[in-house]
Amino acid sequence: MTLYVRFAAHLDAALDALVAAGDLPAGLERRAVTVEPPRDVTHGDLATNAAMVLAKPAGTNPRALAEKIAAELEKLDEVSAVSVAGPGFINLTLTDDTWRGELTEILAAEGDYGRSTIGAGATVNVEYVSANPTGPMHMGHCRGAVVGDALASLLEFAGHKVVREYYVNDAGGQVDVLARSAHLRYREALGETIEIPEGLYPGEYLKPVGEKLAAEYGDKFVGKPESEWLDLFRKEAVASMLVMIKADLALLGIHHDLFSSEAELQAAGKPEAAEAWLRERDLVYDGVLEAPKGETPEDWEPVELPLFRATQFGDDQDRPIKKSNGQWTYFGADLAYHFQKAQSADQLIDIWGADHAGTVKRIVAAVQALTGGKTRFDVKLVQMVRLLRAGEPVKMSKRSGNFVTLADVVSEVGKDVVRFTMLTRKADAQMDFDFAKVIEASKDNPVFYVNYAHARIASLHRKAAEAGIECPSADLSLLDTEELALVKLAAQFPRVVEGAALAREPHRIAFYLYDLSAALHALWNVGNDRPERRFLLADQPGLTCARLFLARGVGQIIRNGLGLMGVEAVQEMH
């Protein structure tokens, strides 16, 4: 049990004691009560809003209630001081031994320190990447891929059961374009000189697909009408693209549990089933869309379409689920897909590019309707990444057609640099990825700064071993206030994990690791001016062992956090 969980339990026990004494009514809702670090560190180590939250429903004065709660908390051996601030906030200062005990807890828990049960085993479907299967992964897909994968790992660590899903958009017009592009490469592989017209995919990545088709079918489909080969070439090309996409994602350490096909979803009649389900509840009706706002186009005419009552769930207008030609709209197909996902998950998360912002309201409305509002559904929008090299825009790749491939970027700077960098900004904030900056050895580069902290710790242990200092145990009472401040920051990791999981924001882990690393570097650098503050003191093995234990605990937290980000902690810097 980590410190914050333990003190939440202490607070509950204090409130129970007040109930038993008749100072507080029984049955008050306590979910809004928190135990967290105070905003101002001079106020103490922990703060609680219990009196502020409970006073009104208890019919009492917040300050008076705070004094009673404080009196109960003062009885704890782990507490050295309790004070009531302002209208009723309660601040606690913990004993130094309490923080030494938390360092022992970090070292004992190792890779499980920070693991939480707040997910209570709920199944969360995280759908991410879901790029059209029309080519290799490019840097436009990279950020969403990393954010989704890190979020999935974070949610697992916080006690959820996670399904990582990739939705294959293989039923739209773009895969017909892919099939036609593959047919051109097929003809090229048979010796024909081709020109790729506007509108088809020009990337050379389709050459192997054409060569494979030529080897398997010979000239069987040369000069034949499209109706004879389009379905086959579509299927073969999509399959080849998925092999390429999975290989590209593997370069980032990303592996999905499930690949769901839009074409298979439609073939199985899932959109029809979703429509029928909604019609039974009068949530789909046949109606006519309003004319476009502004000047009405000359060719516009009212057409009756099946419309989903999106306005009942907060959208701006009701949305068509079918086109006038009877085909499903993108929304209609997506609605059915989310209906399918919701049947096997308690919560849904979609990671989308920011260009899909306009469709969020309608799909949120659809999920609310399809699940009766019982399924939590989050859409996380991810901004595009601008690629730079020393401040200059990066040129596009000829092989890819018009973009920079993920594989090329990983090959140049490495998986871990890419993954960490993608989490150094909030997902919906703009990001520049500068090839020079992300490998720069400076404090301004979070990737380097956090890795350097872990490498310093690893180096410290190697040097201690070389000096013959062995530490099977340590007297942690030798750690003073300055050193225990680092333990206090390390001990926040569990609550950072829970906060990030609840908010669906994995970048919080990267931010926290940067702060923890900065604190370690600061403590380390004190020893440059004050030799007695160095971690390694050959003539004081007892103090050295205590500081080695401190460093080891911080290193464990860094490894745990990097693990959630899918990044390997380095042992030394090159």
Coordinates of C-alpha atoms in Angstrom, one line a residue:
M1 CA 0.0 0.0 0.0
T2 CA 1.6 3.3 -1.1
L3 CA 1.7 6.4 1.1
Y4 CA -1.2 8.2 -0.5
V5 CA -3.5 5.2 -0.3
R6 CA -2.5 4.6 3.3
F7 CA -3.3 8.2 4.3
A8 CA -6.6 8.1 2.5
A9 CA -7.4 5.1 4.7
H10 CA -6.1 7.0 7.8
L11 CA -8.4 9.9 6.8
D12 CA -11.4 7.5 6.4
A13 CA -10.7 6.1 9.8
A14 CA -10.6 9.6 11.3
L15 CA -13.9 10.4 9.7
D16 CA -15.4 7.1 11.0
A17 CA -14.2 8.0 14.5
L18 CA -16.1 11.4 14.2
V19 CA -19.2 9.6 13.1
A20 CA -18.9 7.2 16.0
A21 CA -18.5 10.1 18.4
G22 CA -21.6 11.8 16.9
D23 CA -19.6 14.7 15.5
L24 CA -20.4 13.8 11.9
P25 CA -23.5 12.3 10.4
A26 CA -23.3 8.8 9.0
G27 CA -23.6 8.0 5.3
L28 CA -22.0 11.2 3.9
E29 CA -20.7 10.9 0.4
R30 CA -16.9 11.0 0.5
R31 CA -15.9 10.5 -3.1
A32 CA -14.8 14.1 -3.5
V33 CA -12.5 14.0 -0.5
T34 CA -8.8 14.0 -1.6
V35 CA -5.4 13.5 0.0
E36 CA -2.7 15.2 -2.1
P37 CA 0.4 17.3 -1.8
P38 CA -0.3 20.9 -0.9
R39 CA 0.2 23.5 -3.6
D40 CA 2.7 25.3 -1.5
V41 CA 5.4 22.9 -0.1
T42 CA 5.9 25.1 2.9
H43 CA 2.5 24.1 4.1
G44 CA 3.5 20.5 4.7
D45 CA 3.6 17.1 3.0
L46 CA -0.1 16.3 2.5
A47 CA -3.3 18.2 2.4
T48 CA -6.9 17.2 2.5
N49 CA -10.1 19.0 1.6
A50 CA -12.3 16.7 3.7
A51 CA -13.7 19.5 5.9
M52 CA -14.5 21.7 2.9
V53 CA -16.3 18.8 1.1
L54 CA -18.3 17.5 4.1
A55 CA -19.2 20.5 6.1
K56 CA -22.2 21.6 4.1
P57 CA -23.9 18.2 3.9
A58 CA -23.1 17.8 7.6
G59 CA -24.6 21.1 8.4
T60 CA -21.6 22.4 10.2
N61 CA -18.8 25.0 9.9
P62 CA -15.9 23.9 7.7
R63 CA -13.2 25.3 10.0
A64 CA -14.8 23.7 13.1
L65 CA -15.0 20.4 11.3
A66 CA -11.4 20.7 10.2
E67 CA -10.3 21.2 13.8
K68 CA -12.0 18.0 14.8
I69 CA -10.5 16.0 11.9
A70 CA -7.1 17.5 12.6
A71 CA -7.3 16.3 16.2
E72 CA -7.9 12.7 15.0
L73 CA -5.0 12.9 12.5
E74 CA -2.6 14.2 15.1
K75 CA -2.9 10.8 16.9
L76 CA -1.0 9.1 14.0
D77 CA 2.6 8.1 14.7
E78 CA 3.5 9.0 11.1
V79 CA 2.4 12.6 11.5
S80 CA 4.6 15.2 13.1
A81 CA 2.3 18.2 12.7
V82 CA -1.2 19.1 11.6
S83 CA -2.5 22.6 10.8
V84 CA -5.8 24.0 9.6
A85 CA -5.5 26.7 7.0
G86 CA -7.9 29.2 5.5
P87 CA -11.6 28.3 5.6
G88 CA -10.8 24.6 6.5
F89 CA -8.0 23.0 4.5
I90 CA -6.0 20.5 6.6
N91 CA -2.2 20.3 6.1
L92 CA -0.1 17.4 7.5
T93 CA 3.6 17.2 8.0
L94 CA 4.9 13.7 8.1
T95 CA 7.9 12.4 10.1
D96 CA 11.1 11.8 8.4
D97 CA 10.8 8.1 9.3
T98 CA 7.6 7.9 7.3
W99 CA 9.4 9.0 4.2
R100 CA 12.3 6.6 4.8
G101 CA 9.7 3.9 5.1
E102 CA 8.2 4.9 1.7
L103 CA 11.7 4.6 0.2
T104 CA 11.8 1.1 1.6
E105 CA 8.4 0.4 0.0
I106 CA 9.6 1.6 -3.4
L107 CA 12.6 -0.7 -3.2
A108 CA 10.5 -3.6 -2.1
A109 CA 7.8 -3.2 -4.7
E110 CA 10.3 -2.7 -7.6
G111 CA 8.4 -2.8 -10.9
D112 CA 5.0 -2.9 -9.2
Y113 CA 5.5 0.4 -7.4
G114 CA 2.7 2.7 -8.6
R115 CA 0.5 -0.1 -9.8
S116 CA -3.1 0.7 -9.0
T117 CA -6.5 -1.0 -8.7
I118 CA -8.6 2.0 -9.6
G119 CA -9.6 0.3 -12.9
A120 CA -11.2 -2.5 -10.9
G121 CA -10.7 -4.9 -13.8
A122 CA -13.0 -2.9 -16.2
T123 CA -12.4 -3.7 -19.9
V124 CA -11.3 -0.7 -21.9
N125 CA -11.1 -0.9 -25.7
V126 CA -8.4 1.5 -26.9
E127 CA -8.6 2.0 -30.7
Y128 CA -5.6 3.8 -32.1
V129 CA -3.6 4.3 -35.3
S130 CA -6.4 2.9 -37.6
A131 CA -4.7 4.4 -40.7
N132 CA -6.1 3.7 -44.1
P133 CA -4.4 0.5 -45.3
T134 CA -3.0 2.3 -48.4
G135 CA 0.7 2.5 -47.6
P136 CA 3.4 2.4 -45.0
M137 CA 3.1 4.2 -41.7
H138 CA 4.2 7.8 -41.9
M139 CA 5.0 10.4 -39.2
G140 CA 1.4 11.7 -39.4
H141 CA 0.4 8.4 -37.8
C142 CA 3.2 8.1 -35.4
R143 CA 2.0 10.4 -32.6
G144 CA -1.4 8.8 -32.3
A145 CA 0.2 5.4 -32.4
V146 CA 2.5 6.2 -29.4
V147 CA -0.2 8.1 -27.5
G148 CA -2.6 5.2 -27.9
D149 CA -0.1 2.5 -27.0
A150 CA 1.2 4.4 -23.9
L151 CA -2.3 5.1 -22.8
A152 CA -3.1 1.4 -23.1
S153 CA -0.1 0.5 -21.0
L154 CA -1.0 3.1 -18.4
L155 CA -4.6 1.9 -18.1
E156 CA -3.3 -1.7 -17.6
F157 CA -1.0 -0.5 -14.9
A158 CA -3.9 1.3 -13.2
G159 CA -6.0 -1.9 -13.0
H160 CA -7.9 -2.1 -16.3
K161 CA -8.2 -4.9 -18.7
V162 CA -7.2 -3.4 -22.0
V163 CA -8.0 -4.4 -25.6
R164 CA -5.7 -2.7 -28.2
E165 CA -7.6 -2.4 -31.4
Y166 CA -6.9 -1.3 -35.0
Y167 CA -9.9 -0.5 -37.2
V168 CA -9.0 -1.4 -40.8
N169 CA -10.9 1.0 -43.2
D170 CA -11.0 -1.4 -46.1
A171 CA -14.5 -0.7 -47.4
G172 CA -14.2 2.9 -48.8
G173 CA -13.2 4.4 -52.1
Q174 CA -9.5 4.7 -51.0
V175 CA -9.0 0.9 -51.2
D176 CA -10.4 0.9 -54.7
V177 CA -7.8 3.5 -55.5
L178 CA -5.2 1.3 -53.9
A179 CA -6.3 -1.7 -56.0
R180 CA -6.0 0.4 -59.2
S181 CA -2.6 1.6 -58.2
A182 CA -1.5 -2.0 -57.5
H183 CA -2.8 -3.0 -60.9
L184 CA -0.5 -0.4 -62.5
R185 CA 2.4 -1.9 -60.6
Y186 CA 1.3 -5.4 -61.7
R187 CA 1.4 -4.3 -65.3
E188 CA 4.8 -2.7 -64.7
A189 CA 6.2 -5.9 -63.2
L190 CA 5.1 -7.7 -66.4
G191 CA 7.3 -5.3 -68.5
E192 CA 4.9 -2.5 -69.3
T193 CA 6.0 1.1 -69.1
I194 CA 3.5 2.9 -66.9
E195 CA 2.6 6.4 -66.0
I196 CA 0.8 7.0 -62.7
P197 CA -2.1 9.4 -63.2
E198 CA -3.2 12.0 -60.8
G199 CA -5.4 10.4 -58.0
L200 CA -3.6 7.1 -57.8
Y201 CA -0.9 6.2 -55.2
P202 CA 2.6 6.9 -56.7
G203 CA 4.7 5.4 -53.9
E204 CA 7.3 2.8 -54.9
Y205 CA 6.1 0.7 -51.9
L206 CA 3.5 -0.8 -54.3
K207 CA 6.2 -2.3 -56.6
P208 CA 6.6 -5.5 -54.5
V209 CA 2.8 -5.8 -54.4
G210 CA 2.7 -5.7 -58.2
E211 CA 5.6 -8.1 -58.5
K212 CA 3.8 -10.6 -56.2
L213 CA 0.6 -10.3 -58.2
A214 CA 2.5 -10.8 -61.5
A215 CA 4.3 -13.9 -60.1
E216 CA 1.0 -15.4 -58.9
Y217 CA -1.3 -14.5 -61.8
G218 CA 0.9 -13.9 -64.8
D219 CA -0.8 -11.7 -67.5
K220 CA -4.2 -13.0 -66.6
F221 CA -5.5 -9.5 -65.7
V222 CA -3.7 -7.5 -68.3
G223 CA -6.2 -5.6 -70.6
K224 CA -9.2 -7.0 -68.6
P225 CA -12.1 -4.9 -67.4
E226 CA -11.8 -3.6 -63.9
S227 CA -14.8 -5.7 -62.8
E228 CA -12.7 -8.9 -63.3
W229 CA -9.8 -7.9 -61.0
L230 CA -10.8 -5.0 -58.7
D231 CA -12.1 -7.1 -55.8
L232 CA -9.1 -9.5 -56.0
F233 CA -6.5 -6.8 -56.2
R234 CA -8.2 -4.8 -53.4
K235 CA -8.0 -7.9 -51.1
E236 CA -4.4 -8.7 -52.1
A237 CA -3.2 -5.1 -51.8
V238 CA -4.9 -4.5 -48.4
A239 CA -3.4 -7.7 -47.1
S240 CA 0.1 -6.6 -48.2
M241 CA -0.4 -3.1 -46.7
L242 CA -1.4 -4.6 -43.4
V243 CA 1.8 -6.7 -43.3
M244 CA 3.8 -3.5 -44.0
I245 CA 1.8 -1.5 -41.4
K246 CA 2.3 -4.2 -38.7
A247 CA 6.0 -4.3 -39.4
D248 CA 6.2 -0.5 -39.2
L249 CA 4.3 -0.5 -35.9
A250 CA 6.6 -3.2 -34.5
L251 CA 9.5 -0.8 -35.0
L252 CA 7.9 1.3 -32.3
G253 CA 7.2 -1.7 -30.2
I254 CA 3.5 -1.5 -30.9
H255 CA 1.3 -4.6 -31.3
H256 CA -2.5 -4.6 -31.4
D257 CA -4.6 -7.4 -30.0
L258 CA -7.3 -7.0 -32.6
F259 CA -7.6 -5.9 -36.2
S260 CA -11.2 -5.3 -37.1
S261 CA -12.2 -5.0 -40.8
E262 CA -14.8 -2.5 -41.9
A263 CA -15.5 -4.6 -45.0
E264 CA -16.2 -7.7 -42.8
L265 CA -18.3 -5.6 -40.5
Q266 CA -20.5 -4.5 -43.4
A267 CA -20.6 -8.0 -44.9
A268 CA -21.8 -9.3 -41.5
G269 CA -24.7 -6.9 -41.6
K270 CA -23.6 -5.0 -38.5
P271 CA -24.7 -1.6 -39.8
E272 CA -28.2 -3.0 -40.5
A273 CA -28.4 -4.5 -37.0
A274 CA -27.4 -1.2 -35.4
E275 CA -30.0 0.7 -37.5
A276 CA -32.7 -1.8 -36.5
W277 CA -31.7 -1.5 -32.8
L278 CA -32.0 2.3 -33.0
R279 CA -35.2 2.3 -35.0
E280 CA -36.8 0.1 -32.3
R281 CA -36.1 2.9 -29.8
D282 CA -37.1 5.7 -32.2
L283 CA -33.6 6.9 -32.4
V284 CA -33.4 6.6 -36.2
Y285 CA -36.2 8.0 -38.4
D286 CA -36.7 8.8 -42.1
G287 CA -36.4 12.5 -42.7
V288 CA -35.0 15.2 -45.0
L289 CA -31.9 17.1 -44.2
E290 CA -32.0 20.9 -44.0
A291 CA -30.7 22.7 -47.0
P292 CA -27.0 23.8 -46.8
K293 CA -26.5 27.0 -44.9
G294 CA -25.8 30.1 -47.1
E295 CA -26.4 30.0 -50.8
T296 CA -28.1 26.7 -51.8
P297 CA -26.3 24.9 -54.6
E298 CA -28.3 24.6 -57.9
D299 CA -28.2 20.8 -57.9
W300 CA -29.4 20.4 -54.3
E301 CA -32.7 18.7 -53.8
P302 CA -34.4 17.4 -50.7
V303 CA -33.9 13.6 -50.3
E304 CA -35.4 11.4 -47.6
L305 CA -32.7 9.6 -45.7
P306 CA -32.5 7.5 -42.5
L307 CA -31.4 10.0 -39.8
F308 CA -30.0 9.4 -36.3
R309 CA -31.5 11.6 -33.6
A310 CA -28.1 13.0 -32.7
T311 CA -29.6 16.3 -31.4
Q312 CA -31.1 14.3 -28.5
F313 CA -27.6 13.7 -27.3
G314 CA -26.0 17.1 -27.7
D315 CA -25.1 17.2 -31.4
D316 CA -25.9 20.2 -33.6
Q317 CA -28.1 18.3 -36.0
D318 CA -29.5 14.9 -36.8
R319 CA -27.1 12.8 -38.9
P320 CA -27.7 10.6 -42.0
I321 CA -26.5 7.0 -41.6
K322 CA -27.0 6.2 -45.3
K323 CA -26.4 8.1 -48.6
S324 CA -29.1 8.7 -51.2
N325 CA -27.6 5.7 -53.2
G326 CA -28.2 3.4 -50.3
Q327 CA -24.5 3.1 -49.2
W328 CA -23.6 3.6 -45.6
T329 CA -22.2 7.0 -44.7
Y330 CA -18.9 7.1 -42.8
F331 CA -20.9 7.9 -39.8
G332 CA -23.3 5.0 -40.3
A333 CA -20.4 2.6 -40.6
D334 CA -18.6 4.1 -37.6
L335 CA -21.8 3.9 -35.6
A336 CA -22.1 0.2 -36.2
Y337 CA -18.4 -0.3 -35.4
H338 CA -18.8 1.4 -32.0
F339 CA -21.9 -0.6 -31.3
Q340 CA -19.9 -3.8 -31.9
K341 CA -17.1 -2.6 -29.6
A342 CA -19.4 -1.5 -26.8
Q343 CA -20.8 -5.0 -26.6
S344 CA -17.5 -6.4 -25.3
A345 CA -16.1 -3.4 -23.4
D346 CA -17.0 -1.3 -20.4
Q347 CA -15.2 1.8 -21.7
L348 CA -14.2 3.0 -25.1
I349 CA -11.3 5.3 -26.1
D350 CA -10.6 6.5 -29.7
I351 CA -7.4 8.1 -30.6
W352 CA -8.0 10.4 -33.6
G353 CA -6.1 12.9 -35.7
A354 CA -7.1 16.5 -35.1
D355 CA -8.6 16.7 -38.6
H356 CA -11.5 14.5 -37.3
A357 CA -12.5 17.1 -34.6
G358 CA -15.7 17.9 -36.5
T359 CA -17.1 14.4 -36.2
V360 CA -16.5 14.0 -32.4
K361 CA -20.0 15.2 -31.3
R362 CA -21.9 12.8 -33.6
I363 CA -20.0 9.7 -32.6
V364 CA -20.1 10.6 -28.9
A365 CA -23.9 11.0 -29.4
A366 CA -24.1 7.7 -31.1
V367 CA -22.2 5.8 -28.3
Q368 CA -24.4 7.5 -25.7
A369 CA -27.5 6.3 -27.5
L370 CA -26.2 2.8 -28.2
T371 CA -25.1 2.2 -24.6
G372 CA -27.8 4.1 -22.7
G373 CA -25.0 6.4 -21.4
K374 CA -23.5 3.6 -19.4
T375 CA -20.3 3.2 -21.4
R376 CA -17.6 5.8 -20.8
F377 CA -16.4 7.0 -24.2
D378 CA -13.4 9.3 -24.7
V379 CA -12.1 10.7 -28.0
K380 CA -8.5 11.9 -27.7
L381 CA -7.5 14.3 -30.6
V382 CA -3.9 14.2 -31.6
Q383 CA -2.3 17.1 -33.5
M384 CA 0.0 16.6 -36.4
V385 CA 3.8 16.6 -36.0
R386 CA 5.9 19.0 -38.0
L387 CA 9.2 17.4 -39.0
L388 CA 12.3 19.7 -38.9
R389 CA 16.0 19.3 -39.3
A390 CA 17.9 22.0 -37.5
G391 CA 14.9 24.2 -37.8
E392 CA 14.3 23.6 -41.5
P393 CA 11.3 21.5 -42.8
V394 CA 12.2 18.0 -43.8
K395 CA 11.8 17.1 -47.5
M396 CA 9.4 14.4 -48.4
S397 CA 10.3 10.8 -49.4
K398 CA 10.2 9.7 -53.0
R399 CA 9.7 6.1 -52.0
S400 CA 6.6 6.9 -50.1
G401 CA 5.2 9.3 -52.6
N402 CA 4.6 12.4 -50.5
F403 CA 5.5 11.7 -46.9
V404 CA 8.3 10.8 -44.5
T405 CA 8.0 7.2 -43.3
L406 CA 7.9 6.1 -39.7
A407 CA 10.5 3.5 -40.5
D408 CA 13.0 6.1 -41.8
V409 CA 12.6 8.2 -38.6
V410 CA 13.0 5.2 -36.3
S411 CA 16.0 4.1 -38.2
E412 CA 17.7 7.5 -37.8
V413 CA 17.0 8.3 -34.1
G414 CA 15.7 5.1 -32.6
K415 CA 12.4 3.8 -31.2
D416 CA 12.8 5.2 -27.7
V417 CA 13.6 8.7 -28.8
V418 CA 10.6 8.7 -31.1
R419 CA 8.3 7.3 -28.4
F420 CA 9.5 9.6 -25.6
T421 CA 9.4 12.7 -27.8
M422 CA 5.8 12.0 -28.9
L423 CA 4.8 12.2 -25.2
T424 CA 6.5 15.4 -24.3
R425 CA 3.5 17.5 -25.2
K426 CA -0.2 17.2 -24.5
A427 CA -1.7 15.2 -27.4
D428 CA -3.9 18.1 -28.7
A429 CA -1.0 20.6 -28.6
Q430 CA 1.1 21.3 -31.7
M431 CA 4.5 19.5 -31.9
D432 CA 7.7 20.0 -33.7
F433 CA 10.0 17.0 -34.1
D434 CA 13.5 18.3 -34.9
F435 CA 15.9 15.6 -35.7
A436 CA 18.7 17.7 -34.3
K437 CA 16.9 18.6 -31.1
V438 CA 15.7 15.2 -30.1
I439 CA 19.2 13.8 -29.9
E440 CA 20.7 16.9 -28.3
A441 CA 22.6 16.4 -25.0
S442 CA 21.0 19.2 -23.0
K443 CA 18.5 19.9 -20.3
D444 CA 16.1 21.3 -22.9
N445 CA 15.8 17.8 -24.4
P446 CA 13.6 15.7 -22.0
V447 CA 14.6 12.5 -23.7
F448 CA 18.3 13.1 -22.9
Y449 CA 17.6 14.6 -19.5
V450 CA 15.6 11.6 -18.1
N451 CA 17.9 9.1 -19.7
Y452 CA 20.9 10.9 -18.2
A453 CA 19.4 10.7 -14.8
H454 CA 19.0 6.9 -15.0
A455 CA 22.5 6.5 -16.5
R456 CA 24.0 8.5 -13.7
I457 CA 22.3 6.2 -11.2
A458 CA 23.5 3.1 -13.0
S459 CA 27.1 4.6 -13.2
L460 CA 26.9 5.3 -9.5
H461 CA 26.3 1.7 -8.6
R462 CA 29.0 0.5 -10.9
K463 CA 31.5 2.9 -9.3
A464 CA 30.5 1.8 -5.8
A465 CA 31.1 -1.8 -6.8
E466 CA 34.5 -0.9 -8.2
A467 CA 35.3 0.8 -4.9
G468 CA 34.4 -2.4 -3.1
I469 CA 31.3 -0.8 -1.4
E470 CA 28.7 -3.5 -0.9
C471 CA 25.2 -2.6 0.4
P472 CA 23.0 -5.5 1.3
S473 CA 21.2 -3.1 3.6
A474 CA 21.4 0.5 4.6
D475 CA 20.7 2.8 7.6
L476 CA 18.2 5.2 6.0
S477 CA 18.2 7.4 9.2
L478 CA 21.4 8.8 7.7
L479 CA 19.4 10.5 4.9
D480 CA 18.7 14.1 5.8
T481 CA 15.9 16.5 4.9
E482 CA 17.5 17.6 1.6
E483 CA 17.7 13.9 0.5
L484 CA 14.3 13.0 1.8
A485 CA 12.8 15.8 -0.4
L486 CA 13.7 13.5 -3.4
V487 CA 11.8 10.6 -1.7
K488 CA 8.8 12.9 -1.4
L489 CA 8.8 13.5 -5.1
A490 CA 9.4 9.9 -6.0
A491 CA 6.5 8.9 -3.7
Q492 CA 4.1 10.9 -5.9
F493 CA 4.5 8.4 -8.8
P494 CA 1.4 6.3 -7.8
R495 CA -0.9 9.3 -7.7
V496 CA 0.6 10.6 -11.0
V497 CA -0.3 7.2 -12.5
E498 CA -3.8 7.3 -11.2
G499 CA -4.3 10.9 -12.3
A500 CA -3.0 10.2 -15.8
A501 CA -5.1 7.1 -16.2
L502 CA -8.3 8.9 -15.1
A503 CA -7.6 11.9 -17.4
R504 CA -6.5 9.6 -20.2
E505 CA -3.3 11.6 -20.5
P506 CA -0.1 9.6 -20.7
H507 CA 2.0 12.7 -21.3
R508 CA 1.7 13.4 -17.6
I509 CA 4.2 10.5 -17.0
A510 CA 6.8 12.2 -19.2
F511 CA 6.3 15.5 -17.4
Y512 CA 6.7 13.9 -14.0
L513 CA 9.8 11.9 -15.0
Y514 CA 11.4 15.2 -16.2
D515 CA 10.7 16.8 -12.8
L516 CA 12.0 13.8 -10.9
S517 CA 15.1 13.7 -13.0
A518 CA 15.7 17.4 -12.5
A519 CA 15.5 17.0 -8.8
L520 CA 18.0 14.1 -8.9
H521 CA 20.4 16.2 -11.1
A522 CA 20.1 19.1 -8.7
L523 CA 20.9 17.0 -5.7
W524 CA 23.8 15.4 -7.6
N525 CA 25.2 18.8 -8.6
V526 CA 25.3 20.0 -5.0
G527 CA 28.2 17.6 -4.6
N528 CA 30.2 19.5 -7.1
D529 CA 30.5 22.4 -4.7
R530 CA 30.1 20.5 -1.5
P531 CA 32.1 17.2 -1.6
E532 CA 30.4 15.9 1.6
R533 CA 27.1 15.9 -0.3
R534 CA 28.3 13.5 -3.0
F535 CA 26.5 10.2 -3.3
L536 CA 29.7 8.2 -3.2
L537 CA 32.0 8.7 -0.3
A538 CA 34.6 6.0 -0.1
D539 CA 35.5 6.8 3.5
Q540 CA 31.9 6.7 4.7
P541 CA 30.4 3.4 3.5
G542 CA 27.3 3.7 5.7
L543 CA 26.3 7.1 4.4
T544 CA 27.2 6.0 0.8
C545 CA 24.9 2.9 1.2
A546 CA 22.0 5.1 2.4
R547 CA 22.5 7.4 -0.6
L548 CA 22.8 4.4 -3.0
F549 CA 19.5 3.1 -1.7
L550 CA 18.0 6.6 -2.4
A551 CA 19.4 6.6 -5.9
R552 CA 18.2 3.0 -6.5
G553 CA 14.7 4.0 -5.5
V554 CA 14.7 7.0 -7.9
G555 CA 16.1 4.8 -10.6
Q556 CA 13.2 2.3 -10.0
I557 CA 10.6 5.0 -10.4
I558 CA 12.3 6.2 -13.7
R559 CA 12.2 2.7 -15.0
N560 CA 8.6 2.2 -14.1
G561 CA 7.6 5.4 -15.7
L562 CA 9.6 4.8 -18.9
G563 CA 8.1 1.3 -19.1
L564 CA 4.6 2.8 -19.2
M565 CA 5.9 5.0 -22.1
G566 CA 7.3 2.0 -23.9
V567 CA 10.8 3.3 -23.5
E568 CA 13.8 1.3 -22.2
A569 CA 15.9 3.0 -19.5
V570 CA 19.5 3.3 -20.6
Q571 CA 22.4 2.1 -18.4
E572 CA 25.0 4.5 -19.8
M573 CA 25.1 7.4 -22.2
H574 CA 27.2 7.2 -25.4

